[in-house]
CSV table of C-alpha atoms and ligand atoms in Angstrom, one decimal:
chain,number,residue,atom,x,y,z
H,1,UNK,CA,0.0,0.0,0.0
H,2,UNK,CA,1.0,3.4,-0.4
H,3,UNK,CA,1.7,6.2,1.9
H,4,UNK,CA,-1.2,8.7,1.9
H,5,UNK,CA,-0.4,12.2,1.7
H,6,UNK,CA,-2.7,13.3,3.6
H,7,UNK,CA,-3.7,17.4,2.3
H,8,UNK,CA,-6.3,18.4,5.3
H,9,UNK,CA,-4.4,17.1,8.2
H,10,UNK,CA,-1.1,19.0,6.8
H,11,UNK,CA,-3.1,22.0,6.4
H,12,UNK,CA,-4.4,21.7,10.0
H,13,UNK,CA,-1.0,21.6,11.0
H,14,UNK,CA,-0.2,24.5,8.8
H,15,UNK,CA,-3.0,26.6,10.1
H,16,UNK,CA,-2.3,25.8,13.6
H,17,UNK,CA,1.7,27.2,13.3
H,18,UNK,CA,0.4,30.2,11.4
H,19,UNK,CA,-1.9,31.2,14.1
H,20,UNK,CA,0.9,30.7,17.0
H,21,UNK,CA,3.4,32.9,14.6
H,22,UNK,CA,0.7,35.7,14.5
H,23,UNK,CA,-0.1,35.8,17.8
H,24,UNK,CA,3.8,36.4,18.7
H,25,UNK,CA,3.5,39.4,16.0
H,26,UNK,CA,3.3,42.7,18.3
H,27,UNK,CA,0.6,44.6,15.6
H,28,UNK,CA,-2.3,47.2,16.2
H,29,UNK,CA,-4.5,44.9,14.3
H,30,UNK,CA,-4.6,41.3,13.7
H,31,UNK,CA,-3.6,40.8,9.4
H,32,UNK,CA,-7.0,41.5,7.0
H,33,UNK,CA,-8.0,39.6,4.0
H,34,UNK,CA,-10.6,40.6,2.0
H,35,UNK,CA,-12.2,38.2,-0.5
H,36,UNK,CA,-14.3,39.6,-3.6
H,37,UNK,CA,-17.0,36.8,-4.9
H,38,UNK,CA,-18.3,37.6,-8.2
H,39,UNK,CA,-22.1,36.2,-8.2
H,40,UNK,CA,-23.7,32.7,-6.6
H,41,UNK,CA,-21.2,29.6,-8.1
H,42,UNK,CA,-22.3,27.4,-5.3
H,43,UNK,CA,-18.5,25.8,-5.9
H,44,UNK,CA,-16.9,29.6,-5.4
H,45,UNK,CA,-19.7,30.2,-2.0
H,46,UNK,CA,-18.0,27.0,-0.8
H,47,UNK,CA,-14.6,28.0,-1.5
H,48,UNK,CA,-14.8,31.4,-0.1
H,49,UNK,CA,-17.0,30.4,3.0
H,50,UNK,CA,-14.3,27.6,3.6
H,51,UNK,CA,-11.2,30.5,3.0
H,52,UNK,CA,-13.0,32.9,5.6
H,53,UNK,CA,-13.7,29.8,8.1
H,54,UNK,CA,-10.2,29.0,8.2
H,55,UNK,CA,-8.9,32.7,8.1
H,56,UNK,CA,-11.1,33.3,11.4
H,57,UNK,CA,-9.7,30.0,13.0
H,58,UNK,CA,-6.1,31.1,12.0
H,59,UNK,CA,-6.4,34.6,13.7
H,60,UNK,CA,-6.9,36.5,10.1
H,61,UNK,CA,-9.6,39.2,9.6
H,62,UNK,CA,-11.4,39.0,6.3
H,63,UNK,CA,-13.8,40.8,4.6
H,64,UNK,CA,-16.4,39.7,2.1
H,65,UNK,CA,-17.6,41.7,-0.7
H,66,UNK,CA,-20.1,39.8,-3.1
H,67,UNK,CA,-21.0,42.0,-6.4
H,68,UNK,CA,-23.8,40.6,-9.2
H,69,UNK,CA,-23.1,38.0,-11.5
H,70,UNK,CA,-24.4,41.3,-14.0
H,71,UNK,CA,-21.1,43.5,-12.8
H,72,UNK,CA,-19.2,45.5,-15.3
H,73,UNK,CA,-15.4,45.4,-15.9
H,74,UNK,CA,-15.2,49.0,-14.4
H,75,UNK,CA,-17.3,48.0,-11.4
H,76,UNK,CA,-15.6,45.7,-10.6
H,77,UNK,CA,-11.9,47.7,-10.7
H,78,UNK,CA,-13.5,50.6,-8.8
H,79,UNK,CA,-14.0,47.5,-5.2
H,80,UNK,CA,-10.3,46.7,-6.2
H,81,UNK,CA,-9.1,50.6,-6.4
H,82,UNK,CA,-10.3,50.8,-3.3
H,83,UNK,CA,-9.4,48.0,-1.6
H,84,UNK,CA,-6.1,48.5,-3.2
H,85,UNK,CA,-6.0,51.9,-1.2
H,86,UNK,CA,-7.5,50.9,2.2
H,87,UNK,CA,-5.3,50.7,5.1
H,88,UNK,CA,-6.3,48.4,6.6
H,89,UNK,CA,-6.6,45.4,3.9
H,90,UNK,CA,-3.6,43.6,3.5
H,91,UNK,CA,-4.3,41.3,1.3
H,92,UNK,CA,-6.6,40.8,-1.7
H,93,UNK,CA,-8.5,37.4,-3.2
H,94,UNK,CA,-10.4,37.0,-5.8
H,95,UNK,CA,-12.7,33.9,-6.3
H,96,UNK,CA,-12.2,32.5,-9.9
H,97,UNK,CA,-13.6,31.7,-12.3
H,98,UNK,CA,-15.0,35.1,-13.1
H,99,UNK,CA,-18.4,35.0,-15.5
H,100,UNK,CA,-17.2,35.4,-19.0
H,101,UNK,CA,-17.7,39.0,-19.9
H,102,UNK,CA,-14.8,39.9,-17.0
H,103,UNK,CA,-11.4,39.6,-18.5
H,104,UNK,CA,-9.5,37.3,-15.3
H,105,UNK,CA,-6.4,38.4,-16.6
H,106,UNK,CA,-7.2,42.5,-15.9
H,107,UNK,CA,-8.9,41.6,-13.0
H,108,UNK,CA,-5.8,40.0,-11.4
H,109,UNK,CA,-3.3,42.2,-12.5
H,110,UNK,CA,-5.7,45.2,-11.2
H,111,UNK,CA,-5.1,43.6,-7.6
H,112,UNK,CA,-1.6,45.8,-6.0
H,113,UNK,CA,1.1,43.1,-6.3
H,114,UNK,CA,2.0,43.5,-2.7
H,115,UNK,CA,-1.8,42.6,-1.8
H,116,UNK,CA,-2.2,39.9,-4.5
H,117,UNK,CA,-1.4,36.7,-1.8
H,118,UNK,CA,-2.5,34.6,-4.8
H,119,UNK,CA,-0.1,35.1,-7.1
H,120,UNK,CA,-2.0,35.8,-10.2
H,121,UNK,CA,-0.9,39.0,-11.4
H,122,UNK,CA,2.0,39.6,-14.2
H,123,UNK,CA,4.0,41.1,-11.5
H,124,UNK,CA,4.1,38.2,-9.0
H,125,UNK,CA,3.8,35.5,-11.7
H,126,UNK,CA,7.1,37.5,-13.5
H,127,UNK,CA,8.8,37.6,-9.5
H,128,UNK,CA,8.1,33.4,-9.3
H,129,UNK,CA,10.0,33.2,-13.2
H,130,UNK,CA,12.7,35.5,-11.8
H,131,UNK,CA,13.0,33.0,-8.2
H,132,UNK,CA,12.6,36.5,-6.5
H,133,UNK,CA,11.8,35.5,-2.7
H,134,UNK,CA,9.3,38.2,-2.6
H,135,UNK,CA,6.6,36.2,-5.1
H,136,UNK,CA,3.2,35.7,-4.0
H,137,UNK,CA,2.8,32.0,-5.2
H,138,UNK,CA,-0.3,30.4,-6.2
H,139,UNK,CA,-1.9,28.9,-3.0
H,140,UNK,CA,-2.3,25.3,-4.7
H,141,UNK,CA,1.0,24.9,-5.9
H,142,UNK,CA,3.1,26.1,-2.5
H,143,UNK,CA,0.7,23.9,-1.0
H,144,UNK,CA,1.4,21.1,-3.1
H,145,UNK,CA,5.2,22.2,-2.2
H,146,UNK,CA,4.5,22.0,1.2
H,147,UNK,CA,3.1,18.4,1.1
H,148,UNK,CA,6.1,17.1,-0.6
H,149,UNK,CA,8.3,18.4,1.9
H,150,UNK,CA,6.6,17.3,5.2
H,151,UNK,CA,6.4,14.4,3.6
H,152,UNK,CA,10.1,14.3,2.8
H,153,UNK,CA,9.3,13.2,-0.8
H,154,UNK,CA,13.1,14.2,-3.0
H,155,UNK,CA,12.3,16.6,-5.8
H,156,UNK,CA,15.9,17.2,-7.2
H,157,UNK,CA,16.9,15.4,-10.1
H,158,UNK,CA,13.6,14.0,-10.6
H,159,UNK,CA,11.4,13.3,-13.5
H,160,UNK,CA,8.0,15.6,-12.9
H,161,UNK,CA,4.9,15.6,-15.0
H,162,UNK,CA,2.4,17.8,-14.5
H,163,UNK,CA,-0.7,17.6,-16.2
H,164,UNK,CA,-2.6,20.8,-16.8
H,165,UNK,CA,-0.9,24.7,-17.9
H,166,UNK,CA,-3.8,26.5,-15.8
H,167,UNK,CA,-2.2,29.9,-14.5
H,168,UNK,CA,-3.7,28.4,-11.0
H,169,UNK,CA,-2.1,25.4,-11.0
H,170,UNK,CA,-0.3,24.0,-14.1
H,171,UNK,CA,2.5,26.7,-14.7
H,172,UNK,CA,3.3,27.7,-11.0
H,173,UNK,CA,3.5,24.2,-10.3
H,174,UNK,CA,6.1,23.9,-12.9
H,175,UNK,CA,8.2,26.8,-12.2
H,176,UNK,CA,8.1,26.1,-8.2
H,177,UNK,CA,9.5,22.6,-9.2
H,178,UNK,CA,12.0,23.2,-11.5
H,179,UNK,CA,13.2,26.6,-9.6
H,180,UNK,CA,17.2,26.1,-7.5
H,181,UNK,CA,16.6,24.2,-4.5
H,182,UNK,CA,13.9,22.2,-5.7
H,183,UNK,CA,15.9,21.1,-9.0
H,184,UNK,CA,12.8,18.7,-11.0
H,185,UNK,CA,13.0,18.4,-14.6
H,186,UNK,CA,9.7,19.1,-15.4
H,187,UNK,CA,7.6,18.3,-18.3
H,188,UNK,CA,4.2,19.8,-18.7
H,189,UNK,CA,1.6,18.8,-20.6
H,190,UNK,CA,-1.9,19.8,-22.4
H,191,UNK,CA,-5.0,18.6,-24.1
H,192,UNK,CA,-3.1,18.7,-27.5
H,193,UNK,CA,0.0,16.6,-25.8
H,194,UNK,CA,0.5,13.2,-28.1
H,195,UNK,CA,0.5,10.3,-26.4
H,196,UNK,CA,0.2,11.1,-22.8
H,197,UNK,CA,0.2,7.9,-20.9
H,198,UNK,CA,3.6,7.4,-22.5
H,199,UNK,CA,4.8,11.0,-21.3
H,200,UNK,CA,3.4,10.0,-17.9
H,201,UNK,CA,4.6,7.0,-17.1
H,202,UNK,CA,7.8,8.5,-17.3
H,203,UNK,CA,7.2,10.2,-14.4
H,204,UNK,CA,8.7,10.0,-10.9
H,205,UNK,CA,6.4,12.5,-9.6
H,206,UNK,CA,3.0,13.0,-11.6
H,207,UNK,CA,0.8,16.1,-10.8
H,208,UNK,CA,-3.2,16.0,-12.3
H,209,UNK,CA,-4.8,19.4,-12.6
H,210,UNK,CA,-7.2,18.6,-15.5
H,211,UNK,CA,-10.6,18.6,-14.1
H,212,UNK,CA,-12.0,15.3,-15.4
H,213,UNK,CA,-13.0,12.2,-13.0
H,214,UNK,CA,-10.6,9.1,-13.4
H,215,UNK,CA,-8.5,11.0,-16.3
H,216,UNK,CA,-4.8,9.3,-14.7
H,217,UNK,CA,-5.5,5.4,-14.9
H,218,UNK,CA,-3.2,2.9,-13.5
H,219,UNK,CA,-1.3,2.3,-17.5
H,220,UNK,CA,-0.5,6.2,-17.0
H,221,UNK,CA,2.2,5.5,-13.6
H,222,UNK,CA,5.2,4.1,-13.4
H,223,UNK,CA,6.0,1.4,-10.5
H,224,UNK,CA,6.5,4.1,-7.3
H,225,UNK,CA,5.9,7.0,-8.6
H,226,UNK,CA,4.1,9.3,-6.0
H,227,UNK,CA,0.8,10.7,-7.4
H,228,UNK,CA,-0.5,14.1,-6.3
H,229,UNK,CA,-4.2,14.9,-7.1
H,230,UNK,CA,-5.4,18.6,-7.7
H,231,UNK,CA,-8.4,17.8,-9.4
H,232,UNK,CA,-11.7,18.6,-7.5
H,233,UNK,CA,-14.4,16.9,-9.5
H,234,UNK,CA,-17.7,15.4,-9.2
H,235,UNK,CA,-18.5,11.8,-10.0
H,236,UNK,CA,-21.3,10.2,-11.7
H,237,UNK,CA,-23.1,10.1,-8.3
H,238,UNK,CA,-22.5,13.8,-7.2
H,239,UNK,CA,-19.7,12.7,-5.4
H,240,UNK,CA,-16.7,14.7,-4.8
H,241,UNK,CA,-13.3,12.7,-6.4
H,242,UNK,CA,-10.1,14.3,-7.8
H,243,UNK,CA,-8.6,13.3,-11.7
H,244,UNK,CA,-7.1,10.1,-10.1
H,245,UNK,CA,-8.6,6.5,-11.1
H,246,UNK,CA,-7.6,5.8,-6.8
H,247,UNK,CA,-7.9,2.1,-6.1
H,248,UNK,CA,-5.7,0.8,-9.3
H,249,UNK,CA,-3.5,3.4,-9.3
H,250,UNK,CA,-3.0,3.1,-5.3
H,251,UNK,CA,-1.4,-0.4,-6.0
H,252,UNK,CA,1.3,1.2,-8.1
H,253,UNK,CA,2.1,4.3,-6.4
H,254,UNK,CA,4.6,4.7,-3.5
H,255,UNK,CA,2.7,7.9,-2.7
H,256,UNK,CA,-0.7,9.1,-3.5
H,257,UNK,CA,-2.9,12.1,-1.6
M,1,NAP,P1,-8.2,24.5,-16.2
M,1,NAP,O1,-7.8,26.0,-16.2
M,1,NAP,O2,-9.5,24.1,-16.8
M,1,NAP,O3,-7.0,23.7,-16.8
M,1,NAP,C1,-7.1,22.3,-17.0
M,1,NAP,C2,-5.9,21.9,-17.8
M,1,NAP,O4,-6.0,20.5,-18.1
M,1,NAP,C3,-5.6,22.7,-19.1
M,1,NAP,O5,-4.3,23.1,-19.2
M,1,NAP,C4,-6.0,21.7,-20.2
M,1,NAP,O6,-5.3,21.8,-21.4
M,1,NAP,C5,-5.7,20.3,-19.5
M,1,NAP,N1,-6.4,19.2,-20.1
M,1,NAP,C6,-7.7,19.2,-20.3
M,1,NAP,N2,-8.0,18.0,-21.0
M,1,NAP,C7,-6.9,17.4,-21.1
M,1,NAP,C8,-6.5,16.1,-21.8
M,1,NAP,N3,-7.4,15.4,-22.3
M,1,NAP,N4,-5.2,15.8,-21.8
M,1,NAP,C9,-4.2,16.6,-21.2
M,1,NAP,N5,-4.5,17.8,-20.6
M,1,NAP,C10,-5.8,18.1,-20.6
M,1,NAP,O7,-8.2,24.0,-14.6
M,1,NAP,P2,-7.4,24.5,-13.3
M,1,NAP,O8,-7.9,25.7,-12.8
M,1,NAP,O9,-6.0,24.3,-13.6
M,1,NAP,O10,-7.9,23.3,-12.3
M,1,NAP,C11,-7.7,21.9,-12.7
M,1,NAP,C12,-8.4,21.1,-11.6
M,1,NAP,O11,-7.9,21.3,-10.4
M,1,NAP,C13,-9.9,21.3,-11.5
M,1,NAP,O12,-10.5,20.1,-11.2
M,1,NAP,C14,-10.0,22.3,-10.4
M,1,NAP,O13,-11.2,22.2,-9.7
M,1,NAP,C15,-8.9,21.7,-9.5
M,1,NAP,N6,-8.3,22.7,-8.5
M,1,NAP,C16,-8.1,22.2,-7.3
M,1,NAP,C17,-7.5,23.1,-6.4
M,1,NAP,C18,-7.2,22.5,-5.0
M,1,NAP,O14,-6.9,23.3,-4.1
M,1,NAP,N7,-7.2,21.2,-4.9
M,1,NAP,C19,-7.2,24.4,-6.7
M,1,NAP,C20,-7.4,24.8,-8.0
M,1,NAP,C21,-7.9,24.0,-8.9
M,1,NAP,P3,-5.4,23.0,-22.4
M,1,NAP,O15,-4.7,24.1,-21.7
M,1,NAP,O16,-4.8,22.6,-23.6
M,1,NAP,O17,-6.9,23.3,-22.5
């Protein structure tokens, strides 16, 4: 059997040092984070709800502003002028994705860089390429970071792929792995990537951000490879499962979250 790396318990543990590192942080007020949710994606109410439950529980202020699914381009700059001017927000999220007629790349790049804590803007994104220490860096990817740390899983000199070139998920991931001190040769790859499972079962360490249930079958993995799942999908049944076919693929895998 494989080890499991286990995402929520790491993040407890996470949150939990966080919260006794702010509280030894002499400050006026406690940090603030203030989430914008563009209409009712009951996927993004969850997400947000979870982000403000755990900020709470951590010791971080937030703030929610919710505009209409309806909102213009220029509406919705004029929340983040002024959230980029208030005082007393330090930080600045926006819940993707964004209805259509808002461009997600002027939205995120709109956010000041020093309150973008996601990482999406040109600015932060161009900070990760440059392996400047003062990057914001997409919160999936430094998670996925942090898991393979704690669980003391090598990245230099490995093979990596990672499936999926998302600005979320796929291309952070890729330059976080491949930066100095991590030292992964990295391959990523795309829906118009020939012959994947080949490509993939080359891989010592394969990372699935595609979106599609059961997408990385057991031919796709090599014999040990560790297996790390960012999909959030749901099944035939409603239920929630990640881009990893589990149970066959568990057999081959040294490590699989
Ligand atoms: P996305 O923007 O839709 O990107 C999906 C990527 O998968 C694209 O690069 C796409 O290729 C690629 N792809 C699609 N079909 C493929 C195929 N048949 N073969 C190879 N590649 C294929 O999604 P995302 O935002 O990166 O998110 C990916 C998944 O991770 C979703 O399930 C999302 O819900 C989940 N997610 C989880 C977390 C978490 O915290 N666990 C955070 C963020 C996202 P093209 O570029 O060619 O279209």
């Amino acid at each position: 059997m494989p080890q499991i790396i286990d995402g929520n318990a790491t993040a407890k543990i996470v949150c939990e040092e966080l919260s006794a590192k702010l509280k030894k942080i002499s400050a006026t007020r406690p940090p603030c984070v203030a989430f914008i949710r563009v209409g009712e994606d009951p996927a993004s109410v969850s997400y947000v709800k979870k982000k403000g439950r755990i900020a709470a529980e951590t010791g971080i202020e937030s703030r929610l502003h919710v505009l209409p699914e309806s909102v213009t381009q220029e509406e919705l700059f004029k929340l983040i002028d002024s959230l980029n001017n208030d005082d007393c927000v330090d930080a600045i999220l926006i819940q993707a994705p964004l209805p259509k007629h808002l461009s997600e790349r002027d939205t995120f790049n709109r956010v000041r860089p020093d309150k973008d804590v996601d990482g999406f803007s040109s600015a932060n994104l161009g900070l990760l390429c440059q392996e400047d220490p003062r990057a914001f860096t997409a919160c999936t990817p430094a998670g996925i970071m942090e898991l393979l740390k704690r669980y003391e899983v090598p990245t230099a000199g490995k093979r990596v792929v990672v499936i999926g070139r998302s600005i979320i998920v796929g291309k952070p991931m890729a330059l976080l792995l491949m930066k100095k001190g991590a030292d992964a040769t990295v391959t990523v790859c795309h829906s118009k990537t020939r012959n994947l499972p080949s490509v993939c079962r080359r891989a010592d360490i394969l990372v699935s951000a595609v979106g599609k249930p059961k997408f990385v079958t057991a031919d796709m993995v090599k014999d040990g490879a560790v297996i790390i799942d960012v999909g959030m999908n749901r099944d035939e049944n409603g239920k929630l499962c990640g881009d990893v076919d589990f149970e066959p693929v568990s057999e081959k895998a040294s490590y699989i979250t």
